[in-house]
PDB file of C-alpha atoms (C1' of nucleotides) in Angstrom:
ATOM      1  CA  UNK A  23      29.571  -2.129  23.965  1.00  0.00           C
ATOM      2  CA  UNK A  24      31.103  -1.833  20.758  1.00  0.00           C
ATOM      3  CA  UNK A  25      33.845  -4.850  21.586  1.00  0.00           C
ATOM      4  CA  UNK A  26      36.419  -5.459  18.644  1.00  0.00           C
ATOM      5  CA  UNK A  27      34.197  -8.543  17.202  1.00  0.00           C
ATOM      6  CA  UNK A  28      31.755  -6.232  16.346  1.00  0.00           C
ATOM      7  CA  UNK A  29      34.411  -3.686  14.473  1.00  0.00           C
ATOM      8  CA  UNK A  30      35.337  -6.661  12.512  1.00  0.00           C
ATOM      9  CA  UNK A  31      32.327  -7.217  11.578  1.00  0.00           C
ATOM     10  CA  UNK A  32      31.257  -3.287  10.776  1.00  0.00           C
ATOM     11  CA  UNK A  33      34.951  -3.772   8.933  1.00  0.00           C
ATOM     12  CA  UNK A  34      33.547  -6.633   6.667  1.00  0.00           C
ATOM     13  CA  UNK A  35      30.556  -5.110   6.257  1.00  0.00           C
ATOM     14  CA  UNK A  36      31.635  -2.392   4.656  1.00  0.00           C
ATOM     15  CA  UNK A  37      34.555  -3.903   2.816  1.00  0.00           C
ATOM     16  CA  UNK A  38      32.082  -6.004   1.076  1.00  0.00           C
ATOM     17  CA  UNK A  39      30.494  -3.117  -0.514  1.00  0.00           C
ATOM     18  CA  UNK A  40      33.666  -1.252  -1.157  1.00  0.00           C
ATOM     19  CA  UNK A  41      32.861   1.669   0.754  1.00  0.00           C
ATOM     20  CA  UNK A  42      36.273   2.843   2.493  1.00  0.00           C
ATOM     21  CA  UNK A  43      35.999   1.882   6.626  1.00  0.00           C
ATOM     22  CA  UNK A  44      36.589   5.290   7.722  1.00  0.00           C
ATOM     23  CA  UNK A  45      36.059   5.958  11.686  1.00  0.00           C
ATOM     24  CA  UNK A  46      33.010   7.133  11.930  1.00  0.00           C
ATOM     25  CA  UNK A  47      31.601   4.562   9.310  1.00  0.00           C
ATOM     26  CA  UNK A  48      32.919   1.887  11.321  1.00  0.00           C
ATOM     27  CA  UNK A  49      31.390   3.334  14.406  1.00  0.00           C
ATOM     28  CA  UNK A  50      28.012   3.682  12.475  1.00  0.00           C
ATOM     29  CA  UNK A  51      28.335  -0.063  11.464  1.00  0.00           C
ATOM     30  CA  UNK A  52      28.737  -1.524  14.896  1.00  0.00           C
ATOM     31  CA  UNK A  53      25.615  -0.339  15.622  1.00  0.00           C
ATOM     32  CA  UNK A  54      23.981  -1.105  13.287  1.00  0.00           C
ATOM     33  CA  UNK A  55      25.530  -5.065  12.846  1.00  0.00           C
ATOM     34  CA  UNK A  56      25.191  -5.343  16.516  1.00  0.00           C
ATOM     35  CA  UNK A  57      22.038  -5.621  17.676  1.00  0.00           C
ATOM     36  CA  UNK A  58      20.241  -7.725  14.820  1.00  0.00           C
ATOM     37  CA  UNK A  59      16.947  -6.547  12.441  1.00  0.00           C
ATOM     38  CA  UNK A  60      16.376  -2.830  13.355  1.00  0.00           C
ATOM     39  CA  UNK A  61      14.619   0.128  11.875  1.00  0.00           C
ATOM     40  CA  UNK A  62      15.434   3.292  12.012  1.00  0.00           C
ATOM     41  CA  UNK A  63      16.138   6.672  11.563  1.00  0.00           C
ATOM     42  CA  UNK A  64      19.157   8.901  11.314  1.00  0.00           C
ATOM     43  CA  UNK A  65      18.722  11.124  14.007  1.00  0.00           C
ATOM     44  CA  UNK A  66      18.192   7.458  16.122  1.00  0.00           C
ATOM     45  CA  UNK A  67      21.598   6.552  14.891  1.00  0.00           C
ATOM     46  CA  UNK A  68      22.795  10.082  15.597  1.00  0.00           C
ATOM     47  CA  UNK A  69      21.366   9.488  19.124  1.00  0.00           C
ATOM     48  CA  UNK A  70      23.509   6.299  19.404  1.00  0.00           C
ATOM     49  CA  UNK A  71      26.604   7.038  18.353  1.00  0.00           C
ATOM     50  CA  UNK A  72      26.929   9.937  20.413  1.00  0.00           C
ATOM     51  CA  UNK A  73      25.334   7.775  23.561  1.00  0.00           C
ATOM     52  CA  UNK A  74      28.429   5.398  22.282  1.00  0.00           C
ATOM     53  CA  UNK A  75      30.759   8.301  22.562  1.00  0.00           C
ATOM     54  CA  UNK A  76      31.329   7.987  18.650  1.00  0.00           C
ATOM     55  CA  UNK A  77      32.260  11.979  17.315  1.00  0.00           C
ATOM     56  CA  UNK A  78      30.117  11.773  14.074  1.00  0.00           C
ATOM     57  CA  UNK A  79      28.321  14.253  13.337  1.00  0.00           C
ATOM     58  CA  UNK A  80      24.469  14.577  12.699  1.00  0.00           C
ATOM     59  CA  UNK A  81      25.866  15.803   8.914  1.00  0.00           C
ATOM     60  CA  UNK A  82      28.081  11.864   8.900  1.00  0.00           C
ATOM     61  CA  UNK A  83      25.501  10.247   9.703  1.00  0.00           C
ATOM     62  CA  UNK A  84      22.996  10.988   6.774  1.00  0.00           C
ATOM     63  CA  UNK A  85      26.001  10.823   3.774  1.00  0.00           C
ATOM     64  CA  UNK A  86      26.827   7.569   5.401  1.00  0.00           C
ATOM     65  CA  UNK A  87      23.678   5.912   5.610  1.00  0.00           C
ATOM     66  CA  UNK A  88      22.796   7.605   2.096  1.00  0.00           C
ATOM     67  CA  UNK A  89      26.170   5.481   1.251  1.00  0.00           C
ATOM     68  CA  UNK A  90      24.693   2.172   3.022  1.00  0.00           C
ATOM     69  CA  UNK A  91      22.392   2.441   1.073  1.00  0.00           C
ATOM     70  CA  UNK A  92      23.664   2.873  -2.420  1.00  0.00           C
ATOM     71  CA  UNK A  93      25.814   0.579  -1.684  1.00  0.00           C
ATOM     72  CA  UNK A  94      22.609  -2.261  -0.868  1.00  0.00           C
ATOM     73  CA  UNK A  95      24.105  -2.018   2.890  1.00  0.00           C
ATOM     74  CA  UNK A  96      20.670  -0.819   4.219  1.00  0.00           C
ATOM     75  CA  UNK A  97      17.037  -0.462   3.053  1.00  0.00           C
ATOM     76  CA  UNK A  98      15.342   2.385   2.928  1.00  0.00           C
ATOM     77  CA  UNK A  99      11.836   2.129   4.214  1.00  0.00           C
ATOM     78  CA  UNK A 100       9.554   5.529   3.162  1.00  0.00           C
ATOM     79  CA  UNK A 101       5.853   4.978   5.717  1.00  0.00           C
ATOM     80  CA  UNK A 102       5.424   8.234   7.733  1.00  0.00           C
ATOM     81  CA  UNK A 103       5.646  11.614   6.154  1.00  0.00           C
ATOM     82  CA  UNK A 104       9.100  13.704   6.647  1.00  0.00           C
ATOM     83  CA  UNK A 105      11.185  10.408   7.997  1.00  0.00           C
ATOM     84  CA  UNK A 106      13.187   7.519   6.563  1.00  0.00           C
ATOM     85  CA  UNK A 107      14.111   4.729   8.450  1.00  0.00           C
ATOM     86  CA  UNK A 108      16.466   2.517   7.320  1.00  0.00           C
ATOM     87  CA  UNK A 109      16.318  -1.285   8.231  1.00  0.00           C
ATOM     88  CA  UNK A 110      19.350  -3.658   8.605  1.00  0.00           C
ATOM     89  CA  UNK A 111      17.186  -6.096   6.968  1.00  0.00           C
ATOM     90  CA  UNK A 112      17.968  -5.724   2.845  1.00  0.00           C
ATOM     91  CA  UNK A 113      16.136  -8.548   1.333  1.00  0.00           C
ATOM     92  CA  UNK A 114      11.807  -7.178   0.588  1.00  0.00           C
ATOM     93  CA  UNK A 115       9.679  -8.416   3.638  1.00  0.00           C
ATOM     94  CA  UNK A 116       6.313  -6.374   4.571  1.00  0.00           C
ATOM     95  CA  UNK A 117       6.391  -3.968   7.594  1.00  0.00           C
ATOM     96  CA  UNK A 118       3.922  -3.321  10.275  1.00  0.00           C
ATOM     97  CA  UNK A 119       3.343   0.526  11.241  1.00  0.00           C
ATOM     98  CA  UNK A 120       2.149   1.357  14.171  1.00  0.00           C
ATOM     99  CA  UNK A 121      -0.176   4.472  14.101  1.00  0.00           C
ATOM    100  CA  UNK A 122       0.359   4.978  18.218  1.00  0.00           C
ATOM    101  CA  UNK A 123       3.958   5.980  18.224  1.00  0.00           C
ATOM    102  CA  UNK A 124       5.131   5.692  14.469  1.00  0.00           C
ATOM    103  CA  UNK A 125       7.633   3.060  14.888  1.00  0.00           C
ATOM    104  CA  UNK A 126       8.028   0.188  12.708  1.00  0.00           C
ATOM    105  CA  UNK A 127       8.922  -3.843  12.874  1.00  0.00           C
ATOM    106  CA  UNK A 128       9.340  -6.010  10.656  1.00  0.00           C
ATOM    107  CA  UNK A 129       6.330  -8.539   9.837  1.00  0.00           C
ATOM    108  CA  UNK A 130       7.189 -12.286   9.489  1.00  0.00           C
ATOM    109  CA  UNK A 131       8.510 -13.389   6.122  1.00  0.00           C
ATOM    110  CA  UNK A 132       6.248 -14.968   3.898  1.00  0.00           C
ATOM    111  CA  UNK A 133       3.621 -13.720   6.305  1.00  0.00           C
ATOM    112  CA  UNK A 134       1.858 -11.658   2.864  1.00  0.00           C
ATOM    113  CA  UNK A 135       1.499 -13.401  -0.390  1.00  0.00           C
ATOM    114  CA  UNK A 136       1.528 -11.585  -3.351  1.00  0.00           C
ATOM    115  CA  UNK A 137      -0.667 -13.817  -5.728  1.00  0.00           C
ATOM    116  CA  UNK A 138      -0.956 -12.089  -8.426  1.00  0.00           C
ATOM    117  CA  UNK A 139       0.852  -8.473  -9.738  1.00  0.00           C
ATOM    118  CA  UNK A 140      -0.678  -6.913 -11.864  1.00  0.00           C
ATOM    119  CA  UNK A 141       0.561  -5.418 -15.644  1.00  0.00           C
ATOM    120  CA  UNK A 142       2.918  -3.596 -14.594  1.00  0.00           C
ATOM    121  CA  UNK A 143       3.197  -0.747 -17.810  1.00  0.00           C
ATOM    122  CA  UNK A 144       5.128  -0.522 -20.733  1.00  0.00           C
ATOM    123  CA  UNK A 145       8.697  -0.053 -20.465  1.00  0.00           C
ATOM    124  CA  UNK A 146       9.071  -0.752 -16.589  1.00  0.00           C
ATOM    125  CA  UNK A 147       9.688  -3.423 -14.623  1.00  0.00           C
ATOM    126  CA  UNK A 148       9.429  -4.070 -11.199  1.00  0.00           C
ATOM    127  CA  UNK A 149      11.948  -2.764  -8.480  1.00  0.00           C
ATOM    128  CA  UNK A 150      10.152  -3.886  -5.413  1.00  0.00           C
ATOM    129  CA  UNK A 151       6.647  -4.125  -3.766  1.00  0.00           C
ATOM    130  CA  UNK A 152       5.807  -2.833  -0.352  1.00  0.00           C
ATOM    131  CA  UNK A 153       3.240  -3.609   1.789  1.00  0.00           C
ATOM    132  CA  UNK A 154       3.065  -1.521   5.173  1.00  0.00           C
ATOM    133  CA  UNK A 155       0.213  -2.975   7.506  1.00  0.00           C
ATOM    134  CA  UNK A 156      -0.872   0.027   9.371  1.00  0.00           C
ATOM    135  CA  UNK A 157      -1.435  -1.588  13.573  1.00  0.00           C
ATOM    136  CA  UNK A 158      -3.890   0.682  15.460  1.00  0.00           C
ATOM    137  CA  UNK A 159      -4.553  -1.023  19.038  1.00  0.00           C
ATOM    138  CA  UNK A 160      -7.935  -2.363  19.160  1.00  0.00           C
TER     139      UNK A 160
ATOM    140  CA  UNK B  95     -13.365  24.908 -15.608  1.00  0.00           C
ATOM    141  CA  UNK B  96     -15.087  25.209 -12.604  1.00  0.00           C
ATOM    142  CA  UNK B  97     -18.868  24.922 -14.056  1.00  0.00           C
ATOM    143  CA  UNK B  98     -21.490  25.582 -12.430  1.00  0.00           C
ATOM    144  CA  UNK B  99     -21.933  21.648 -11.702  1.00  0.00           C
ATOM    145  CA  UNK B 100     -18.923  21.038 -10.644  1.00  0.00           C
ATOM    146  CA  UNK B 101     -19.305  23.272  -7.030  1.00  0.00           C
ATOM    147  CA  UNK B 102     -22.488  22.015  -6.505  1.00  0.00           C
ATOM    148  CA  UNK B 103     -21.113  18.547  -6.903  1.00  0.00           C
ATOM    149  CA  UNK B 104     -17.729  19.905  -4.415  1.00  0.00           C
ATOM    150  CA  UNK B 105     -21.029  20.980  -2.310  1.00  0.00           C
ATOM    151  CA  UNK B 106     -22.880  17.806  -1.619  1.00  0.00           C
ATOM    152  CA  UNK B 107     -19.296  16.321  -1.627  1.00  0.00           C
ATOM    153  CA  UNK B 108     -18.537  18.216   1.697  1.00  0.00           C
ATOM    154  CA  UNK B 109     -21.865  18.063   3.212  1.00  0.00           C
ATOM    155  CA  UNK B 110     -21.375  14.006   2.712  1.00  0.00           C
ATOM    156  CA  UNK B 111     -18.647  15.267   5.111  1.00  0.00           C
ATOM    157  CA  UNK B 112     -20.331  17.768   7.426  1.00  0.00           C
ATOM    158  CA  UNK B 113     -17.699  20.803   6.682  1.00  0.00           C
ATOM    159  CA  UNK B 114     -18.469  23.501   5.861  1.00  0.00           C
ATOM    160  CA  UNK B 115     -18.255  24.806   2.261  1.00  0.00           C
ATOM    161  CA  UNK B 116     -16.282  27.566   2.581  1.00  0.00           C
ATOM    162  CA  UNK B 117     -15.491  29.822  -0.423  1.00  0.00           C
ATOM    163  CA  UNK B 118     -11.766  28.463  -0.466  1.00  0.00           C
ATOM    164  CA  UNK B 119     -13.293  24.715   0.136  1.00  0.00           C
ATOM    165  CA  UNK B 120     -15.587  24.680  -2.365  1.00  0.00           C
ATOM    166  CA  UNK B 121     -12.712  25.683  -5.000  1.00  0.00           C
ATOM    167  CA  UNK B 122     -10.582  23.268  -3.482  1.00  0.00           C
ATOM    168  CA  UNK B 123     -13.340  20.622  -3.571  1.00  0.00           C
ATOM    169  CA  UNK B 124     -13.986  21.283  -6.877  1.00  0.00           C
ATOM    170  CA  UNK B 125     -10.404  20.843  -9.035  1.00  0.00           C
ATOM    171  CA  UNK B 126     -10.204  17.352  -6.739  1.00  0.00           C
ATOM    172  CA  UNK B 127     -13.922  16.478  -7.564  1.00  0.00           C
ATOM    173  CA  UNK B 128     -13.517  16.705 -10.889  1.00  0.00           C
ATOM    174  CA  UNK B 129     -11.264  15.308 -12.830  1.00  0.00           C
ATOM    175  CA  UNK B 130     -10.928  11.692 -11.678  1.00  0.00           C
ATOM    176  CA  UNK B 131      -9.122   9.619  -9.800  1.00  0.00           C
ATOM    177  CA  UNK B 132      -5.739  12.256  -8.805  1.00  0.00           C
ATOM    178  CA  UNK B 133      -2.913  11.761  -6.806  1.00  0.00           C
ATOM    179  CA  UNK B 134      -1.557  14.739  -6.540  1.00  0.00           C
ATOM    180  CA  UNK B 135       0.593  17.584  -3.117  1.00  0.00           C
ATOM    181  CA  UNK B 136      -0.302  19.833  -1.743  1.00  0.00           C
ATOM    182  CA  UNK B 137       2.044  22.130  -3.560  1.00  0.00           C
ATOM    183  CA  UNK B 138      -0.298  20.887  -6.852  1.00  0.00           C
ATOM    184  CA  UNK B 139      -3.743  21.953  -5.664  1.00  0.00           C
ATOM    185  CA  UNK B 140      -2.120  25.106  -4.591  1.00  0.00           C
ATOM    186  CA  UNK B 141      -0.323  25.590  -7.825  1.00  0.00           C
ATOM    187  CA  UNK B 142      -4.178  24.157  -9.912  1.00  0.00           C
ATOM    188  CA  UNK B 143      -5.883  26.625  -7.116  1.00  0.00           C
ATOM    189  CA  UNK B 144      -4.282  29.388  -8.101  1.00  0.00           C
ATOM    190  CA  UNK B 145      -4.471  28.462 -12.018  1.00  0.00           C
ATOM    191  CA  UNK B 146      -7.583  28.641 -11.636  1.00  0.00           C
ATOM    192  CA  UNK B 147      -8.045  32.131  -9.659  1.00  0.00           C
ATOM    193  CA  UNK B 148      -9.376  30.859  -6.915  1.00  0.00           C
ATOM    194  CA  UNK B 149      -7.942  32.918  -4.268  1.00  0.00           C
ATOM    195  CA  UNK B 150      -6.603  30.458  -1.492  1.00  0.00           C
ATOM    196  CA  UNK B 151      -3.770  30.421   0.910  1.00  0.00           C
ATOM    197  CA  UNK B 152      -1.123  27.577   1.141  1.00  0.00           C
ATOM    198  CA  UNK B 153      -1.426  27.045   4.694  1.00  0.00           C
ATOM    199  CA  UNK B 154      -5.396  27.010   3.429  1.00  0.00           C
ATOM    200  CA  UNK B 155      -4.806  24.155   1.360  1.00  0.00           C
ATOM    201  CA  UNK B 156      -3.163  21.865   3.664  1.00  0.00           C
ATOM    202  CA  UNK B 157      -5.434  22.307   6.473  1.00  0.00           C
ATOM    203  CA  UNK B 158      -8.580  21.336   3.719  1.00  0.00           C
ATOM    204  CA  UNK B 159      -6.178  17.984   2.778  1.00  0.00           C
ATOM    205  CA  UNK B 160      -6.316  17.714   5.964  1.00  0.00           C
ATOM    206  CA  UNK B 161      -9.895  18.606   6.885  1.00  0.00           C
ATOM    207  CA  UNK B 162     -10.599  16.523   4.622  1.00  0.00           C
ATOM    208  CA  UNK B 163      -8.638  13.405   4.947  1.00  0.00           C
ATOM    209  CA  UNK B 164      -9.393  13.946   8.962  1.00  0.00           C
ATOM    210  CA  UNK B 165     -13.799  13.373   7.429  1.00  0.00           C
ATOM    211  CA  UNK B 166     -12.881  10.558   5.400  1.00  0.00           C
ATOM    212  CA  UNK B 167     -13.111  12.051   1.948  1.00  0.00           C
ATOM    213  CA  UNK B 168      -9.601  11.308   0.896  1.00  0.00           C
ATOM    214  CA  UNK B 169      -7.048   9.051   1.351  1.00  0.00           C
ATOM    215  CA  UNK B 170      -3.261   9.571   2.171  1.00  0.00           C
ATOM    216  CA  UNK B 171      -0.797   8.038   0.567  1.00  0.00           C
ATOM    217  CA  UNK B 172       3.126   8.187   1.823  1.00  0.00           C
ATOM    218  CA  UNK B 173       5.216   6.889  -0.605  1.00  0.00           C
ATOM    219  CA  UNK B 174       8.360   9.087  -0.865  1.00  0.00           C
ATOM    220  CA  UNK B 175      10.510  10.730   2.404  1.00  0.00           C
ATOM    221  CA  UNK B 176       9.222  14.264   2.564  1.00  0.00           C
ATOM    222  CA  UNK B 177       5.848  14.401   0.542  1.00  0.00           C
ATOM    223  CA  UNK B 178       2.587  13.390   1.231  1.00  0.00           C
ATOM    224  CA  UNK B 179       0.075  12.825  -1.719  1.00  0.00           C
ATOM    225  CA  UNK B 180      -3.577  13.036  -1.485  1.00  0.00           C
ATOM    226  CA  UNK B 181      -5.806  10.201  -3.577  1.00  0.00           C
ATOM    227  CA  UNK B 182      -9.294  11.037  -4.696  1.00  0.00           C
ATOM    228  CA  UNK B 183     -10.053   7.673  -4.121  1.00  0.00           C
ATOM    229  CA  UNK B 184     -10.890   6.116  -0.676  1.00  0.00           C
ATOM    230  CA  UNK B 185     -10.973   2.489  -1.076  1.00  0.00           C
ATOM    231  CA  UNK B 186      -7.922   0.328  -0.521  1.00  0.00           C
ATOM    232  CA  UNK B 187      -6.157  -0.400  -3.889  1.00  0.00           C
ATOM    233  CA  UNK B 188      -2.521  -0.711  -4.096  1.00  0.00           C
ATOM    234  CA  UNK B 189      -0.461   1.656  -6.355  1.00  0.00           C
ATOM    235  CA  UNK B 190       2.462   2.443  -9.160  1.00  0.00           C
ATOM    236  CA  UNK B 191       5.729   4.830  -7.688  1.00  0.00           C
ATOM    237  CA  UNK B 192       7.293   5.476 -10.641  1.00  0.00           C
ATOM    238  CA  UNK B 193      11.143   6.227  -9.138  1.00  0.00           C
ATOM    239  CA  UNK B 194      11.680   8.358 -12.621  1.00  0.00           C
ATOM    240  CA  UNK B 195       9.808  10.854 -12.157  1.00  0.00           C
ATOM    241  CA  UNK B 196       8.540  10.538  -8.636  1.00  0.00           C
ATOM    242  CA  UNK B 197       4.852  10.345  -9.562  1.00  0.00           C
ATOM    243  CA  UNK B 198       1.623   7.480  -9.068  1.00  0.00           C
ATOM    244  CA  UNK B 199      -0.994   6.276 -10.793  1.00  0.00           C
ATOM    245  CA  UNK B 200      -3.498   3.539  -9.051  1.00  0.00           C
ATOM    246  CA  UNK B 201      -2.983   0.282 -10.187  1.00  0.00           C
ATOM    247  CA  UNK B 202      -5.702  -2.010 -11.797  1.00  0.00           C
ATOM    248  CA  UNK B 203      -7.985  -3.470  -8.294  1.00  0.00           C
ATOM    249  CA  UNK B 204      -7.593  -6.757  -7.254  1.00  0.00           C
ATOM    250  CA  UNK B 205      -4.629  -6.897  -9.217  1.00  0.00           C
ATOM    251  CA  UNK B 206      -3.123  -7.591  -5.583  1.00  0.00           C
ATOM    252  CA  UNK B 207      -4.208 -10.093  -4.021  1.00  0.00           C
ATOM    253  CA  UNK B 208      -3.083 -11.021  -0.543  1.00  0.00           C
ATOM    254  CA  UNK B 209      -3.683 -14.268   0.523  1.00  0.00           C
ATOM    255  CA  UNK B 210      -1.525 -14.807   3.723  1.00  0.00           C
ATOM    256  CA  UNK B 211      -2.016 -12.130   6.612  1.00  0.00           C
ATOM    257  CA  UNK B 212       0.367 -12.615   9.285  1.00  0.00           C
ATOM    258  CA  UNK B 213      -1.144 -12.750  12.963  1.00  0.00           C
ATOM    259  CA  UNK B 214      -0.569  -9.450  14.182  1.00  0.00           C
ATOM    260  CA  UNK B 215       0.471  -8.058  17.342  1.00  0.00           C
ATOM    261  CA  UNK B 216      -1.951  -8.884  20.903  1.00  0.00           C
ATOM    262  CA  UNK B 217      -4.187  -5.944  21.138  1.00  0.00           C
ATOM    263  CA  UNK B 218      -3.890  -4.582  17.370  1.00  0.00           C
ATOM    264  CA  UNK B 219      -5.664  -4.818  14.099  1.00  0.00           C
ATOM    265  CA  UNK B 220      -5.433  -4.241  11.012  1.00  0.00           C
ATOM    266  CA  UNK B 221      -6.312  -0.087   9.899  1.00  0.00           C
ATOM    267  CA  UNK B 222      -5.311  -0.708   6.333  1.00  0.00           C
ATOM    268  CA  UNK B 223      -2.698  -3.348   4.492  1.00  0.00           C
ATOM    269  CA  UNK B 224      -0.592  -0.585   1.832  1.00  0.00           C
ATOM    270  CA  UNK B 225       0.481  -2.020  -1.625  1.00  0.00           C
ATOM    271  CA  UNK B 226       3.454   0.100  -4.062  1.00  0.00           C
ATOM    272  CA  UNK B 227       4.826  -1.546  -6.632  1.00  0.00           C
ATOM    273  CA  UNK B 228       7.574   0.620  -7.717  1.00  0.00           C
ATOM    274  CA  UNK B 229       8.869   0.877 -11.412  1.00  0.00           C
ATOM    275  CA  UNK B 230      11.921   1.279 -12.534  1.00  0.00           C
ATOM    276  CA  UNK B 231      11.949   2.170 -16.448  1.00  0.00           C
ATOM    277  CA  UNK B 232      12.885  -1.004 -18.225  1.00  0.00           C
TER     278      UNK B 232
ATOM    279  C1'  DC C 108      50.805  12.765  -1.530  1.00  0.00           C
ATOM    280  C1'  DT C 109      45.973  12.274  -3.087  1.00  0.00           C
ATOM    281  C1'  DC C 110      41.085  12.225  -2.750  1.00  0.00           C
ATOM    282  C1'  DA C 111      37.125  10.462  -0.729  1.00  0.00           C
ATOM    283  C1'  DA C 112      34.921  11.526   3.659  1.00  0.00           C
ATOM    284  C1'  DT C 113      34.175  14.683   7.458  1.00  0.00           C
ATOM    285  C1'  DG C 114      32.836  18.552   9.834  1.00  0.00           C
ATOM    286  C1'  DC C 115      30.452  23.020  10.137  1.00  0.00           C
ATOM    287  C1'  DA C 116      26.569  25.734   9.209  1.00  0.00           C
ATOM    288  C1'  DA C 117      23.834  27.841   5.924  1.00  0.00           C
ATOM    289  C1'  DA C 118      19.763  26.059   2.487  1.00  0.00           C
ATOM    290  C1'  DG C 119      16.622  23.857   1.007  1.00  0.00           C
ATOM    291  C1'  DT C 120      12.015  21.388   1.282  1.00  0.00           C
ATOM    292  C1'  DA C 121       7.296  20.344   2.905  1.00  0.00           C
ATOM    293  C1'  DT C 122       4.690  21.293   6.959  1.00  0.00           C
ATOM    294  C1'  DT C 123       1.952  23.475  10.988  1.00  0.00           C
ATOM    295  C1'  DT C 124       1.044  26.524  14.338  1.00  0.00           C
ATOM    296  C1'  DG C 125      -0.246  31.546  16.524  1.00  0.00           C
ATOM    297  C1'  DC C 126      -2.926  34.751  16.119  1.00  0.00           C
ATOM    298  C1'  DA C 127      -6.019  39.040  13.907  1.00  0.00           C
ATOM    299  C1'  DA C 128      -9.216  39.083  10.642  1.00  0.00           C
ATOM    300  C1'  DC C 129     -12.548  37.490   8.181  1.00  0.00           C
ATOM    301  C1'  DC C 130     -17.465  35.353   6.833  1.00  0.00           C
ATOM    302  C1'  DG C 131     -21.022  31.185   6.871  1.00  0.00           C
ATOM    303  C1'  DA C 132     -25.009  29.794   9.694  1.00  0.00           C
TER     304       DA C 132
ATOM    305  C1'  DT D 122     -24.271  36.911  16.636  1.00  0.00           C
ATOM    306  C1'  DC D 123     -20.667  33.548  16.511  1.00  0.00           C
ATOM    307  C1'  DG D 124     -17.262  30.467  16.065  1.00  0.00           C
ATOM    308  C1'  DG D 125     -15.179  28.289  12.500  1.00  0.00           C
ATOM    309  C1'  DT D 126     -11.827  29.372   8.716  1.00  0.00           C
ATOM    310  C1'  DT D 127      -8.481  32.228   6.784  1.00  0.00           C
ATOM    311  C1'  DG D 128      -4.472  34.615   5.067  1.00  0.00           C
ATOM    312  C1'  DC D 129      -0.170  35.728   6.942  1.00  0.00           C
ATOM    313  C1'  DA D 130       4.335  34.593   8.649  1.00  0.00           C
ATOM    314  C1'  DA D 131       7.332  32.952  11.449  1.00  0.00           C
ATOM    315  C1'  DA D 132       8.083  28.070  13.474  1.00  0.00           C
ATOM    316  C1'  DT D 133       9.444  23.283  13.574  1.00  0.00           C
ATOM    317  C1'  DA D 134      11.537  18.915  11.195  1.00  0.00           C
ATOM    318  C1'  DC D 135      14.184  16.944   8.785  1.00  0.00           C
ATOM    319  C1'  DT D 136      17.318  16.381   4.773  1.00  0.00           C
ATOM    320  C1'  DT D 137      20.937  18.811   1.414  1.00  0.00           C
ATOM    321  C1'  DT D 138      24.719  20.785   0.132  1.00  0.00           C
ATOM    322  C1'  DG D 139      28.936  24.054  -0.309  1.00  0.00           C
ATOM    323  C1'  DC D 140      33.370  24.526   1.632  1.00  0.00           C
ATOM    324  C1'  DA D 141      37.659  23.532   3.720  1.00  0.00           C
ATOM    325  C1'  DT D 142      40.140  20.462   7.135  1.00  0.00           C
ATOM    326  C1'  DT D 143      41.461  15.658   7.629  1.00  0.00           C
ATOM    327  C1'  DG D 144      42.690  11.161   6.875  1.00  0.00           C
ATOM    328  C1'  DA D 145      42.841   6.090   4.970  1.00  0.00           C
ATOM    329  C1'  DG D 146      45.431   4.109   1.746  1.00  0.00           C
TER     330       DG D 146
END
DNA sequence: CTCAATGCAAAGTATTTGCAACCGA
DNA sequence: TCGGTTGCAAATACTTTGCATTGAG
């Protein structure tokens, strides 16, 4: 359910990034900030919004997720072809990917230590280092 | 150019995986084994095949790449949403991803050392650990 | 008021699939 | 011959875009 405090928190979340708190964005932001760390697709968030009674179009979900990401509120996770996950955690951290059902989870922070980074090509700098631990059922 | 030795090598490459060496597969395999380590998309391989005069349909390129991957001759690399790269190197190694042009390169082997792997969830085992170093122009 | 944000539908991109024709063993 | 492969086109899945309308500041 969407409580007043959720809306307020969502409002702050949007304000922090200088995004205009429209009704749709606030509704989506509420869904994202409640429920802790999440990894969801545009389709999944759209479905949640519908279930929550928010009147938001799929295109707006895509647009909003992109705006949130550009503003640094979310992080894109590219693991599977043809499906973008958005992570409510924006710090650099490894992910588990379950090959069986295609779901994603955070791996424990600091559980992967990268001890040596390679020399990067001339004129480049490291933006991020993405680590995906692909798991299969034993 | 496609030489006789390329075709022979391609034939062995296919035979190693028990794949029937059809004209199309041999042509594609030749393009893949010559030229060393490569990272290409289905579209890119299709374009190369056309340029080389091989009569192969796009669907067949997709089918062949999938068959090669299932047979362990190639490795899928998922970095960008909506675009699958196939790597002719099948061992586990990190990749550079150039955000500017969307291209991929191998990072030096052993350049990334993972010193601690997290405890994986109950009943699961690690299939692979994918490391992508995203680079941007400085 | 004004311009950013939205909704809808249409377009775009990447990939898969159904099925008849084909060809390698 | 026989069943795995192929080609084509249509289908699918996901995401983006164009444009008129709406609404937040």
